[in-house]
């Protein structure tokens, strides 16, 4: 008879052999989902003997992973900024790179009380919910064009007991915001930013499984940033902050958009790989035509 630990070691070995980078981590994610346990409970129970259904399910999950499906979709959950979030193929899997933007946003809110936050292209809700969890007196609107993503984001808000301060709103960033939205102290966004022509060349685990609507940023990848600067600044308070994630090599273009829109304080934030991954825009001088 095998213990959970035996299955864990076999799974880890198979993942390693297939070239999965963080094989131990992924094995724990897949097997705790197969056991229907939280990862910490799975680790506690490693010396126990699982039932046959666990053994079957763990094989199925391993096969799916080896066929290229991301562990987050198989397990149906993923951790972001310390929050365990439900994840499904309607949304992008939260990347650790996005914690850079999230930390910058949280840092800005430390100086504000009772702030209103708008998280555009929210997907799973990861940024907005991490902000809501870290800043107890802020109120957050999670916005997305996809209703299925919004339903998921709402479940994630409930799961973390944040729904009293978090609303979900259907909104298309490429169109103007609804008038009744009011103004926000902080707007965050990790919009689709991959140039359309580059999507085919992405890693198959991204290209074949993640939603293209969450990746495709138009011809040069910058369509959503253009729309945010052109249309969404009226819902940012004059003393507010806009915080955007961007792709490699895009930060220069974003600085230009920001400067042209009148922002005087533009701050870049680098990810662990040294790439300028997020920018915050503050100190906006409004032109006559804005007022
Ligand atoms: N960072 C994601 C990737 O490289 C893309 C996310 C996005 O387009 N917002 O796959």
PDB file of C-alpha atoms and ligand atoms in Angstrom:
ATOM      1  CA  UNK A   1       0.000   0.000   0.000  1.00  0.00           C
ATOM      2  CA  UNK A   2       1.191   3.480  -0.818  1.00  0.00           C
ATOM      3  CA  UNK A   3       1.135   6.457   1.508  1.00  0.00           C
ATOM      4  CA  UNK A   4       0.306   9.972   0.344  1.00  0.00           C
ATOM      5  CA  UNK A   5       4.039  10.578   0.572  1.00  0.00           C
ATOM      6  CA  UNK A   6       4.798   7.741  -1.857  1.00  0.00           C
ATOM      7  CA  UNK A   7       2.353   9.212  -4.375  1.00  0.00           C
ATOM      8  CA  UNK A   8       3.863  12.642  -3.766  1.00  0.00           C
ATOM      9  CA  UNK A   9       7.406  11.423  -4.455  1.00  0.00           C
ATOM     10  CA  UNK A  10       6.305   9.612  -7.634  1.00  0.00           C
ATOM     11  CA  UNK A  11       4.398  12.625  -8.893  1.00  0.00           C
ATOM     12  CA  UNK A  12       7.288  14.962  -8.166  1.00  0.00           C
ATOM     13  CA  UNK A  13       9.687  12.657  -9.968  1.00  0.00           C
ATOM     14  CA  UNK A  14       7.414  12.449 -13.043  1.00  0.00           C
ATOM     15  CA  UNK A  15       7.043  16.232 -13.154  1.00  0.00           C
ATOM     16  CA  UNK A  16      10.774  16.757 -12.749  1.00  0.00           C
ATOM     17  CA  UNK A  17      11.473  14.256 -15.503  1.00  0.00           C
ATOM     18  CA  UNK A  18       9.091  16.181 -17.792  1.00  0.00           C
ATOM     19  CA  UNK A  19      11.062  19.373 -17.120  1.00  0.00           C
ATOM     20  CA  UNK A  20       8.572  21.104 -14.808  1.00  0.00           C
ATOM     21  CA  UNK A  21      10.617  23.742 -13.004  1.00  0.00           C
ATOM     22  CA  UNK A  22       9.073  23.745  -9.555  1.00  0.00           C
ATOM     23  CA  UNK A  23       8.107  20.072  -9.495  1.00  0.00           C
ATOM     24  CA  UNK A  24       7.729  19.774  -5.706  1.00  0.00           C
ATOM     25  CA  UNK A  25       5.464  22.801  -5.513  1.00  0.00           C
ATOM     26  CA  UNK A  26       3.297  21.678  -8.425  1.00  0.00           C
ATOM     27  CA  UNK A  27       3.063  18.128  -7.056  1.00  0.00           C
ATOM     28  CA  UNK A  28       1.770  19.524  -3.750  1.00  0.00           C
ATOM     29  CA  UNK A  29      -0.786  21.727  -5.549  1.00  0.00           C
ATOM     30  CA  UNK A  30      -2.069  18.885  -7.738  1.00  0.00           C
ATOM     31  CA  UNK A  31      -2.161  16.271  -4.999  1.00  0.00           C
ATOM     32  CA  UNK A  32      -3.799  18.428  -2.362  1.00  0.00           C
ATOM     33  CA  UNK A  33      -6.521  19.165  -4.931  1.00  0.00           C
ATOM     34  CA  UNK A  34      -6.800  15.438  -5.716  1.00  0.00           C
ATOM     35  CA  UNK A  35      -7.119  14.745  -1.986  1.00  0.00           C
ATOM     36  CA  UNK A  36      -9.539  17.666  -1.571  1.00  0.00           C
ATOM     37  CA  UNK A  37      -7.367  19.008   1.227  1.00  0.00           C
ATOM     38  CA  UNK A  38      -5.697  22.336   1.813  1.00  0.00           C
ATOM     39  CA  UNK A  39      -1.945  22.120   0.994  1.00  0.00           C
ATOM     40  CA  UNK A  40      -1.010  22.402   4.682  1.00  0.00           C
ATOM     41  CA  UNK A  41      -3.412  19.567   5.623  1.00  0.00           C
ATOM     42  CA  UNK A  42      -2.063  17.465   2.778  1.00  0.00           C
ATOM     43  CA  UNK A  43       1.461  17.874   4.145  1.00  0.00           C
ATOM     44  CA  UNK A  44       0.272  16.993   7.651  1.00  0.00           C
ATOM     45  CA  UNK A  45      -1.292  13.768   6.341  1.00  0.00           C
ATOM     46  CA  UNK A  46       1.660  12.580   4.215  1.00  0.00           C
ATOM     47  CA  UNK A  47       2.172   9.409   6.253  1.00  0.00           C
ATOM     48  CA  UNK A  48      -1.458   8.263   5.947  1.00  0.00           C
ATOM     49  CA  UNK A  49      -2.820   5.803   3.416  1.00  0.00           C
ATOM     50  CA  UNK A  50      -5.123   7.377   0.816  1.00  0.00           C
ATOM     51  CA  UNK A  51      -8.216   5.769  -0.689  1.00  0.00           C
ATOM     52  CA  UNK A  52      -8.356   4.390  -4.219  1.00  0.00           C
ATOM     53  CA  UNK A  53     -10.219   7.447  -5.561  1.00  0.00           C
ATOM     54  CA  UNK A  54      -7.285   9.687  -4.563  1.00  0.00           C
ATOM     55  CA  UNK A  55      -4.862   7.403  -6.376  1.00  0.00           C
ATOM     56  CA  UNK A  56      -7.045   7.495  -9.508  1.00  0.00           C
ATOM     57  CA  UNK A  57      -7.512  11.244  -9.399  1.00  0.00           C
ATOM     58  CA  UNK A  58      -3.832  11.908  -8.783  1.00  0.00           C
ATOM     59  CA  UNK A  59      -2.997   9.876 -11.912  1.00  0.00           C
ATOM     60  CA  UNK A  60      -5.550  11.795 -13.944  1.00  0.00           C
ATOM     61  CA  UNK A  61      -4.213  15.155 -12.693  1.00  0.00           C
ATOM     62  CA  UNK A  62      -0.628  14.146 -13.409  1.00  0.00           C
ATOM     63  CA  UNK A  63      -1.530  13.050 -16.954  1.00  0.00           C
ATOM     64  CA  UNK A  64      -3.302  16.349 -17.601  1.00  0.00           C
ATOM     65  CA  UNK A  65      -0.302  18.272 -16.291  1.00  0.00           C
ATOM     66  CA  UNK A  66       2.101  16.240 -18.422  1.00  0.00           C
ATOM     67  CA  UNK A  67      -0.097  16.989 -21.448  1.00  0.00           C
ATOM     68  CA  UNK A  68       0.582  20.686 -20.826  1.00  0.00           C
ATOM     69  CA  UNK A  69      -2.424  21.928 -18.837  1.00  0.00           C
ATOM     70  CA  UNK A  70      -1.379  24.426 -16.128  1.00  0.00           C
ATOM     71  CA  UNK A  71      -1.573  23.147 -12.541  1.00  0.00           C
ATOM     72  CA  UNK A  72      -3.771  26.092 -11.510  1.00  0.00           C
ATOM     73  CA  UNK A  73      -6.579  25.034 -13.868  1.00  0.00           C
ATOM     74  CA  UNK A  74      -6.320  21.385 -12.853  1.00  0.00           C
ATOM     75  CA  UNK A  75      -6.360  22.200  -9.144  1.00  0.00           C
ATOM     76  CA  UNK A  76      -8.923  25.000  -9.578  1.00  0.00           C
ATOM     77  CA  UNK A  77      -7.013  27.275  -7.243  1.00  0.00           C
ATOM     78  CA  UNK A  78      -3.829  29.310  -7.031  1.00  0.00           C
ATOM     79  CA  UNK A  79      -2.175  31.461  -4.431  1.00  0.00           C
ATOM     80  CA  UNK A  80      -1.588  35.137  -5.054  1.00  0.00           C
ATOM     81  CA  UNK A  81      -0.166  37.601  -2.542  1.00  0.00           C
ATOM     82  CA  UNK A  82      -0.996  35.203   0.300  1.00  0.00           C
ATOM     83  CA  UNK A  83      -4.609  34.652  -0.836  1.00  0.00           C
ATOM     84  CA  UNK A  84      -5.796  31.249  -2.028  1.00  0.00           C
ATOM     85  CA  UNK A  85      -7.997  32.077  -5.038  1.00  0.00           C
ATOM     86  CA  UNK A  86     -10.390  29.937  -7.034  1.00  0.00           C
ATOM     87  CA  UNK A  87      -9.175  29.867 -10.646  1.00  0.00           C
ATOM     88  CA  UNK A  88     -10.739  28.565 -13.854  1.00  0.00           C
ATOM     89  CA  UNK A  89      -9.931  28.780 -17.583  1.00  0.00           C
ATOM     90  CA  UNK A  90     -12.049  31.935 -17.972  1.00  0.00           C
ATOM     91  CA  UNK A  91      -9.332  33.931 -16.242  1.00  0.00           C
ATOM     92  CA  UNK A  92      -5.594  34.354 -16.448  1.00  0.00           C
ATOM     93  CA  UNK A  93      -3.641  32.506 -13.773  1.00  0.00           C
ATOM     94  CA  UNK A  94      -2.311  35.162 -11.376  1.00  0.00           C
ATOM     95  CA  UNK A  95       1.433  35.626 -11.910  1.00  0.00           C
ATOM     96  CA  UNK A  96       3.866  36.348  -9.125  1.00  0.00           C
ATOM     97  CA  UNK A  97       5.101  39.258 -11.322  1.00  0.00           C
ATOM     98  CA  UNK A  98       1.774  40.951 -10.642  1.00  0.00           C
ATOM     99  CA  UNK A  99       2.610  41.184  -6.940  1.00  0.00           C
ATOM    100  CA  UNK A 100       4.912  44.075  -7.913  1.00  0.00           C
ATOM    101  CA  UNK A 101       1.920  46.162  -8.998  1.00  0.00           C
ATOM    102  CA  UNK A 102      -0.108  44.975  -6.019  1.00  0.00           C
ATOM    103  CA  UNK A 103       2.580  46.017  -3.531  1.00  0.00           C
ATOM    104  CA  UNK A 104       2.911  49.438  -5.173  1.00  0.00           C
ATOM    105  CA  UNK A 105      -0.870  49.888  -4.940  1.00  0.00           C
ATOM    106  CA  UNK A 106      -0.992  48.843  -1.296  1.00  0.00           C
ATOM    107  CA  UNK A 107       1.882  51.164  -0.502  1.00  0.00           C
ATOM    108  CA  UNK A 108       0.054  54.121  -2.047  1.00  0.00           C
ATOM    109  CA  UNK A 109      -3.069  53.357   0.026  1.00  0.00           C
ATOM    110  CA  UNK A 110      -1.170  53.353   3.309  1.00  0.00           C
ATOM    111  CA  UNK A 111      -1.304  57.135   3.173  1.00  0.00           C
ATOM    112  CA  UNK A 112      -5.083  57.271   2.570  1.00  0.00           C
ATOM    113  CA  UNK A 113      -8.061  56.463   4.724  1.00  0.00           C
ATOM    114  CA  UNK A 114     -11.286  55.016   3.336  1.00  0.00           C
ATOM    115  CA  UNK A 115      -9.974  54.972  -0.227  1.00  0.00           C
ATOM    116  CA  UNK A 116     -12.026  53.909  -3.248  1.00  0.00           C
ATOM    117  CA  UNK A 117     -10.207  51.535  -5.576  1.00  0.00           C
ATOM    118  CA  UNK A 118     -11.074  50.399  -9.100  1.00  0.00           C
ATOM    119  CA  UNK A 119      -9.391  47.258 -10.469  1.00  0.00           C
ATOM    120  CA  UNK A 120      -9.858  47.110 -14.247  1.00  0.00           C
ATOM    121  CA  UNK A 121      -9.559  43.821 -16.190  1.00  0.00           C
ATOM    122  CA  UNK A 122      -9.788  42.119 -12.824  1.00  0.00           C
ATOM    123  CA  UNK A 123     -10.070  38.485 -14.008  1.00  0.00           C
ATOM    124  CA  UNK A 124      -9.925  36.336 -10.875  1.00  0.00           C
ATOM    125  CA  UNK A 125      -9.968  39.552  -8.827  1.00  0.00           C
ATOM    126  CA  UNK A 126      -6.411  38.904  -7.676  1.00  0.00           C
ATOM    127  CA  UNK A 127      -5.125  42.502  -7.543  1.00  0.00           C
ATOM    128  CA  UNK A 128      -8.270  44.116  -6.147  1.00  0.00           C
ATOM    129  CA  UNK A 129      -8.791  41.400  -3.561  1.00  0.00           C
ATOM    130  CA  UNK A 130      -5.162  41.428  -2.410  1.00  0.00           C
ATOM    131  CA  UNK A 131      -5.478  45.204  -2.008  1.00  0.00           C
ATOM    132  CA  UNK A 132      -8.782  44.858  -0.117  1.00  0.00           C
ATOM    133  CA  UNK A 133      -7.267  42.209   2.160  1.00  0.00           C
ATOM    134  CA  UNK A 134      -4.191  44.318   2.931  1.00  0.00           C
ATOM    135  CA  UNK A 135      -5.939  47.674   3.415  1.00  0.00           C
ATOM    136  CA  UNK A 136      -8.875  47.094   5.763  1.00  0.00           C
ATOM    137  CA  UNK A 137     -10.678  50.406   5.280  1.00  0.00           C
ATOM    138  CA  UNK A 138     -10.689  50.640   1.475  1.00  0.00           C
ATOM    139  CA  UNK A 139     -13.577  49.841  -0.848  1.00  0.00           C
ATOM    140  CA  UNK A 140     -12.884  48.065  -4.108  1.00  0.00           C
ATOM    141  CA  UNK A 141     -14.728  47.747  -7.415  1.00  0.00           C
ATOM    142  CA  UNK A 142     -13.627  44.743  -9.488  1.00  0.00           C
ATOM    143  CA  UNK A 143     -14.364  45.391 -13.176  1.00  0.00           C
ATOM    144  CA  UNK A 144     -14.208  43.009 -16.108  1.00  0.00           C
ATOM    145  CA  UNK A 145     -15.839  42.629 -19.508  1.00  0.00           C
ATOM    146  CA  UNK A 146     -16.418  38.914 -18.938  1.00  0.00           C
ATOM    147  CA  UNK A 147     -19.335  37.949 -16.704  1.00  0.00           C
ATOM    148  CA  UNK A 148     -17.882  34.538 -15.999  1.00  0.00           C
ATOM    149  CA  UNK A 149     -14.734  36.202 -14.668  1.00  0.00           C
ATOM    150  CA  UNK A 150     -16.866  38.509 -12.516  1.00  0.00           C
ATOM    151  CA  UNK A 151     -18.758  35.579 -11.035  1.00  0.00           C
ATOM    152  CA  UNK A 152     -15.457  33.967 -10.136  1.00  0.00           C
ATOM    153  CA  UNK A 153     -14.082  37.221  -8.714  1.00  0.00           C
ATOM    154  CA  UNK A 154     -17.219  37.509  -6.542  1.00  0.00           C
ATOM    155  CA  UNK A 155     -16.763  33.988  -5.223  1.00  0.00           C
ATOM    156  CA  UNK A 156     -13.170  34.855  -4.386  1.00  0.00           C
ATOM    157  CA  UNK A 157     -14.356  37.958  -2.508  1.00  0.00           C
ATOM    158  CA  UNK A 158     -16.815  35.814  -0.530  1.00  0.00           C
ATOM    159  CA  UNK A 159     -14.192  33.191   0.180  1.00  0.00           C
ATOM    160  CA  UNK A 160     -11.996  35.795   1.838  1.00  0.00           C
ATOM    161  CA  UNK A 161     -14.890  37.543   3.599  1.00  0.00           C
ATOM    162  CA  UNK A 162     -14.296  40.722   1.621  1.00  0.00           C
ATOM    163  CA  UNK A 163     -17.656  41.057  -0.104  1.00  0.00           C
ATOM    164  CA  UNK A 164     -18.846  43.820   2.248  1.00  0.00           C
ATOM    165  CA  UNK A 165     -16.185  46.112   0.788  1.00  0.00           C
ATOM    166  CA  UNK A 166     -15.907  44.666  -2.700  1.00  0.00           C
ATOM    167  CA  UNK A 167     -18.274  45.052  -5.663  1.00  0.00           C
ATOM    168  CA  UNK A 168     -18.112  43.428  -9.088  1.00  0.00           C
ATOM    169  CA  UNK A 169     -18.961  45.485 -12.146  1.00  0.00           C
ATOM    170  CA  UNK A 170     -19.239  44.637 -15.826  1.00  0.00           C
ATOM    171  CA  UNK A 171     -17.144  47.121 -17.784  1.00  0.00           C
ATOM    172  CA  UNK A 172     -15.346  47.306 -21.115  1.00  0.00           C
ATOM    173  CA  UNK A 173     -12.098  49.243 -20.757  1.00  0.00           C
ATOM    174  CA  UNK A 174     -12.130  50.084 -24.459  1.00  0.00           C
ATOM    175  CA  UNK A 175     -15.406  52.005 -23.954  1.00  0.00           C
ATOM    176  CA  UNK A 176     -15.978  55.056 -21.719  1.00  0.00           C
ATOM    177  CA  UNK A 177     -16.781  54.421 -18.032  1.00  0.00           C
ATOM    178  CA  UNK A 178     -20.353  54.656 -16.778  1.00  0.00           C
ATOM    179  CA  UNK A 179     -21.099  58.089 -15.310  1.00  0.00           C
ATOM    180  CA  UNK A 180     -22.433  56.798 -11.985  1.00  0.00           C
ATOM    181  CA  UNK A 181     -19.061  55.241 -11.092  1.00  0.00           C
ATOM    182  CA  UNK A 182     -17.867  58.339  -9.267  1.00  0.00           C
ATOM    183  CA  UNK A 183     -14.145  58.917  -8.698  1.00  0.00           C
ATOM    184  CA  UNK A 184     -11.417  56.703  -7.299  1.00  0.00           C
ATOM    185  CA  UNK A 185      -8.272  57.270  -5.255  1.00  0.00           C
ATOM    186  CA  UNK A 186      -6.574  54.390  -7.024  1.00  0.00           C
ATOM    187  CA  UNK A 187      -7.100  52.643 -10.345  1.00  0.00           C
ATOM    188  CA  UNK A 188      -5.177  49.420 -10.926  1.00  0.00           C
ATOM    189  CA  UNK A 189      -5.019  47.333 -14.093  1.00  0.00           C
ATOM    190  CA  UNK A 190      -3.178  44.354 -15.490  1.00  0.00           C
ATOM    191  CA  UNK A 191      -4.819  44.543 -18.912  1.00  0.00           C
ATOM    192  CA  UNK A 192      -4.150  42.234 -21.871  1.00  0.00           C
ATOM    193  CA  UNK A 193      -0.796  43.417 -23.239  1.00  0.00           C
ATOM    194  CA  UNK A 194       0.611  40.769 -25.559  1.00  0.00           C
ATOM    195  CA  UNK A 195       0.830  41.982 -29.199  1.00  0.00           C
ATOM    196  CA  UNK A 196      -1.670  39.930 -31.233  1.00  0.00           C
ATOM    197  CA  UNK A 197       1.049  38.524 -33.516  1.00  0.00           C
ATOM    198  CA  UNK A 198       3.031  37.169 -30.567  1.00  0.00           C
ATOM    199  CA  UNK A 199       0.260  35.071 -29.032  1.00  0.00           C
ATOM    200  CA  UNK A 200       0.849  32.112 -31.358  1.00  0.00           C
ATOM    201  CA  UNK A 201       4.472  32.004 -30.212  1.00  0.00           C
ATOM    202  CA  UNK A 202       3.738  31.946 -26.468  1.00  0.00           C
ATOM    203  CA  UNK A 203       4.510  28.934 -24.333  1.00  0.00           C
ATOM    204  CA  UNK A 204       1.879  26.243 -25.134  1.00  0.00           C
ATOM    205  CA  UNK A 205       0.776  26.132 -21.478  1.00  0.00           C
ATOM    206  CA  UNK A 206      -0.279  29.779 -21.932  1.00  0.00           C
ATOM    207  CA  UNK A 207      -1.311  29.771 -25.598  1.00  0.00           C
ATOM    208  CA  UNK A 208      -3.393  26.600 -25.479  1.00  0.00           C
ATOM    209  CA  UNK A 209      -5.040  27.033 -22.072  1.00  0.00           C
ATOM    210  CA  UNK A 210      -5.295  30.649 -20.952  1.00  0.00           C
ATOM    211  CA  UNK A 211      -8.042  32.941 -22.300  1.00  0.00           C
ATOM    212  CA  UNK A 212      -6.812  34.953 -25.285  1.00  0.00           C
ATOM    213  CA  UNK A 213      -9.108  37.826 -24.377  1.00  0.00           C
ATOM    214  CA  UNK A 214      -6.989  38.262 -21.248  1.00  0.00           C
ATOM    215  CA  UNK A 215      -3.746  38.297 -23.257  1.00  0.00           C
ATOM    216  CA  UNK A 216      -4.409  40.046 -26.571  1.00  0.00           C
ATOM    217  CA  UNK A 217      -3.500  43.731 -26.328  1.00  0.00           C
ATOM    218  CA  UNK A 218      -3.954  44.486 -30.064  1.00  0.00           C
ATOM    219  CA  UNK A 219      -1.338  45.065 -32.796  1.00  0.00           C
ATOM    220  CA  UNK A 220       1.394  46.524 -30.567  1.00  0.00           C
ATOM    221  CA  UNK A 221      -0.054  45.232 -27.284  1.00  0.00           C
ATOM    222  CA  UNK A 222      -0.849  48.749 -26.066  1.00  0.00           C
ATOM    223  CA  UNK A 223      -4.551  49.145 -26.987  1.00  0.00           C
ATOM    224  CA  UNK A 224      -5.810  48.888 -23.406  1.00  0.00           C
ATOM    225  CA  UNK A 225      -3.295  51.434 -22.103  1.00  0.00           C
ATOM    226  CA  UNK A 226      -4.327  53.893 -24.814  1.00  0.00           C
ATOM    227  CA  UNK A 227      -7.957  53.402 -23.794  1.00  0.00           C
ATOM    228  CA  UNK A 228      -7.204  53.811 -20.086  1.00  0.00           C
ATOM    229  CA  UNK A 229      -5.332  57.092 -20.626  1.00  0.00           C
ATOM    230  CA  UNK A 230      -7.869  58.356 -23.161  1.00  0.00           C
ATOM    231  CA  UNK A 231     -11.090  57.392 -21.387  1.00  0.00           C
ATOM    232  CA  UNK A 232     -10.674  56.449 -17.731  1.00  0.00           C
ATOM    233  CA  UNK A 233      -8.823  59.412 -16.211  1.00  0.00           C
ATOM    234  CA  UNK A 234     -12.093  61.288 -15.509  1.00  0.00           C
ATOM    235  CA  UNK A 235     -12.873  58.627 -12.868  1.00  0.00           C
ATOM    236  CA  UNK A 236      -9.481  59.108 -11.155  1.00  0.00           C
ATOM    237  CA  UNK A 237      -9.402  61.767  -8.428  1.00  0.00           C
ATOM    238  CA  UNK A 238      -6.940  64.569  -9.283  1.00  0.00           C
ATOM    239  CA  UNK A 239      -4.739  63.512  -6.331  1.00  0.00           C
ATOM    240  CA  UNK A 240      -5.247  59.818  -7.140  1.00  0.00           C
ATOM    241  CA  UNK A 241      -2.887  57.172  -8.441  1.00  0.00           C
ATOM    242  CA  UNK A 242      -3.039  55.033 -11.563  1.00  0.00           C
ATOM    243  CA  UNK A 243      -1.075  51.777 -11.241  1.00  0.00           C
ATOM    244  CA  UNK A 244      -0.498  49.645 -14.341  1.00  0.00           C
ATOM    245  CA  UNK A 245       1.297  46.406 -15.034  1.00  0.00           C
ATOM    246  CA  UNK A 246       3.068  46.167 -18.381  1.00  0.00           C
ATOM    247  CA  UNK A 247       5.007  43.683 -20.487  1.00  0.00           C
ATOM    248  CA  UNK A 248       8.728  43.636 -21.118  1.00  0.00           C
ATOM    249  CA  UNK A 249       9.825  46.649 -23.158  1.00  0.00           C
ATOM    250  CA  UNK A 250       6.497  48.481 -22.797  1.00  0.00           C
ATOM    251  CA  UNK A 251       7.319  50.791 -19.899  1.00  0.00           C
ATOM    252  CA  UNK A 252       8.800  53.514 -22.158  1.00  0.00           C
ATOM    253  CA  UNK A 253       5.557  53.754 -24.141  1.00  0.00           C
ATOM    254  CA  UNK A 254       3.552  53.906 -20.907  1.00  0.00           C
ATOM    255  CA  UNK A 255       5.733  56.723 -19.567  1.00  0.00           C
ATOM    256  CA  UNK A 256       5.045  58.638 -22.774  1.00  0.00           C
ATOM    257  CA  UNK A 257       1.288  58.085 -22.491  1.00  0.00           C
ATOM    258  CA  UNK A 258       1.406  59.159 -18.854  1.00  0.00           C
ATOM    259  CA  UNK A 259       3.461  62.298 -19.482  1.00  0.00           C
ATOM    260  CA  UNK A 260       1.157  63.276 -22.338  1.00  0.00           C
ATOM    261  CA  UNK A 261      -1.858  62.824 -20.026  1.00  0.00           C
ATOM    262  CA  UNK A 262      -0.281  65.297 -17.572  1.00  0.00           C
ATOM    263  CA  UNK A 263       1.161  63.005 -14.889  1.00  0.00           C
ATOM    264  CA  UNK A 264       4.226  64.541 -13.253  1.00  0.00           C
ATOM    265  CA  UNK A 265       5.208  61.656 -10.955  1.00  0.00           C
ATOM    266  CA  UNK A 266       5.783  58.450 -12.881  1.00  0.00           C
ATOM    267  CA  UNK A 267       7.459  55.654 -10.921  1.00  0.00           C
ATOM    268  CA  UNK A 268       8.591  52.296 -12.331  1.00  0.00           C
ATOM    269  CA  UNK A 269       8.723  49.066 -10.302  1.00  0.00           C
ATOM    270  CA  UNK A 270      10.867  46.101 -11.326  1.00  0.00           C
ATOM    271  CA  UNK A 271       9.993  42.420 -11.008  1.00  0.00           C
ATOM    272  CA  UNK A 272      12.453  39.863  -9.641  1.00  0.00           C
ATOM    273  CA  UNK A 273      13.850  39.386 -13.160  1.00  0.00           C
ATOM    274  CA  UNK A 274      14.764  43.089 -13.299  1.00  0.00           C
ATOM    275  CA  UNK A 275      12.058  44.005 -15.850  1.00  0.00           C
ATOM    276  CA  UNK A 276      10.083  47.214 -15.353  1.00  0.00           C
ATOM    277  CA  UNK A 277       6.812  45.415 -14.683  1.00  0.00           C
ATOM    278  CA  UNK A 278       4.599  48.105 -13.196  1.00  0.00           C
ATOM    279  CA  UNK A 279       4.326  51.888 -13.215  1.00  0.00           C
ATOM    280  CA  UNK A 280       2.443  54.281 -10.986  1.00  0.00           C
ATOM    281  CA  UNK A 281       1.218  57.629 -12.270  1.00  0.00           C
ATOM    282  CA  UNK A 282       0.469  60.512  -9.912  1.00  0.00           C
ATOM    283  CA  UNK A 283       0.477  64.319  -9.697  1.00  0.00           C
ATOM    284  CA  UNK A 284      -1.667  64.920 -12.706  1.00  0.00           C
ATOM    285  CA  UNK A 285      -1.805  68.428 -14.077  1.00  0.00           C
ATOM    286  CA  UNK A 286      -5.123  68.665 -15.872  1.00  0.00           C
ATOM    287  CA  UNK A 287      -5.327  70.656 -19.046  1.00  0.00           C
ATOM    288  CA  UNK A 288      -8.124  73.147 -19.712  1.00  0.00           C
ATOM    289  CA  UNK A 289      -9.873  70.658 -21.977  1.00  0.00           C
ATOM    290  CA  UNK A 290     -10.187  68.114 -19.132  1.00  0.00           C
ATOM    291  CA  UNK A 291     -12.051  70.431 -16.775  1.00  0.00           C
TER     292      UNK A 291
HETATM  293  N1  LIG B   1       2.102  38.265 -17.992  1.00  0.00           N
HETATM  294  C1  LIG B   1       1.273  37.483 -18.837  1.00  0.00           C
HETATM  295  C2  LIG B   1       2.115  36.563 -19.707  1.00  0.00           C
HETATM  296  O1  LIG B   1       3.254  36.854 -19.943  1.00  0.00           O
HETATM  297  C3  LIG B   1       0.416  38.369 -19.741  1.00  0.00           C
HETATM  298  C4  LIG B   1      -0.557  39.098 -18.936  1.00  0.00           C
HETATM  299  C5  LIG B   1      -1.289  40.148 -19.691  1.00  0.00           C
HETATM  300  O2  LIG B   1      -1.395  40.199 -20.916  1.00  0.00           O
HETATM  301  N2  LIG B   1      -1.805  41.026 -18.918  1.00  0.00           N
HETATM  302  O3  LIG B   1       1.666  35.521 -20.111  1.00  0.00           O
END
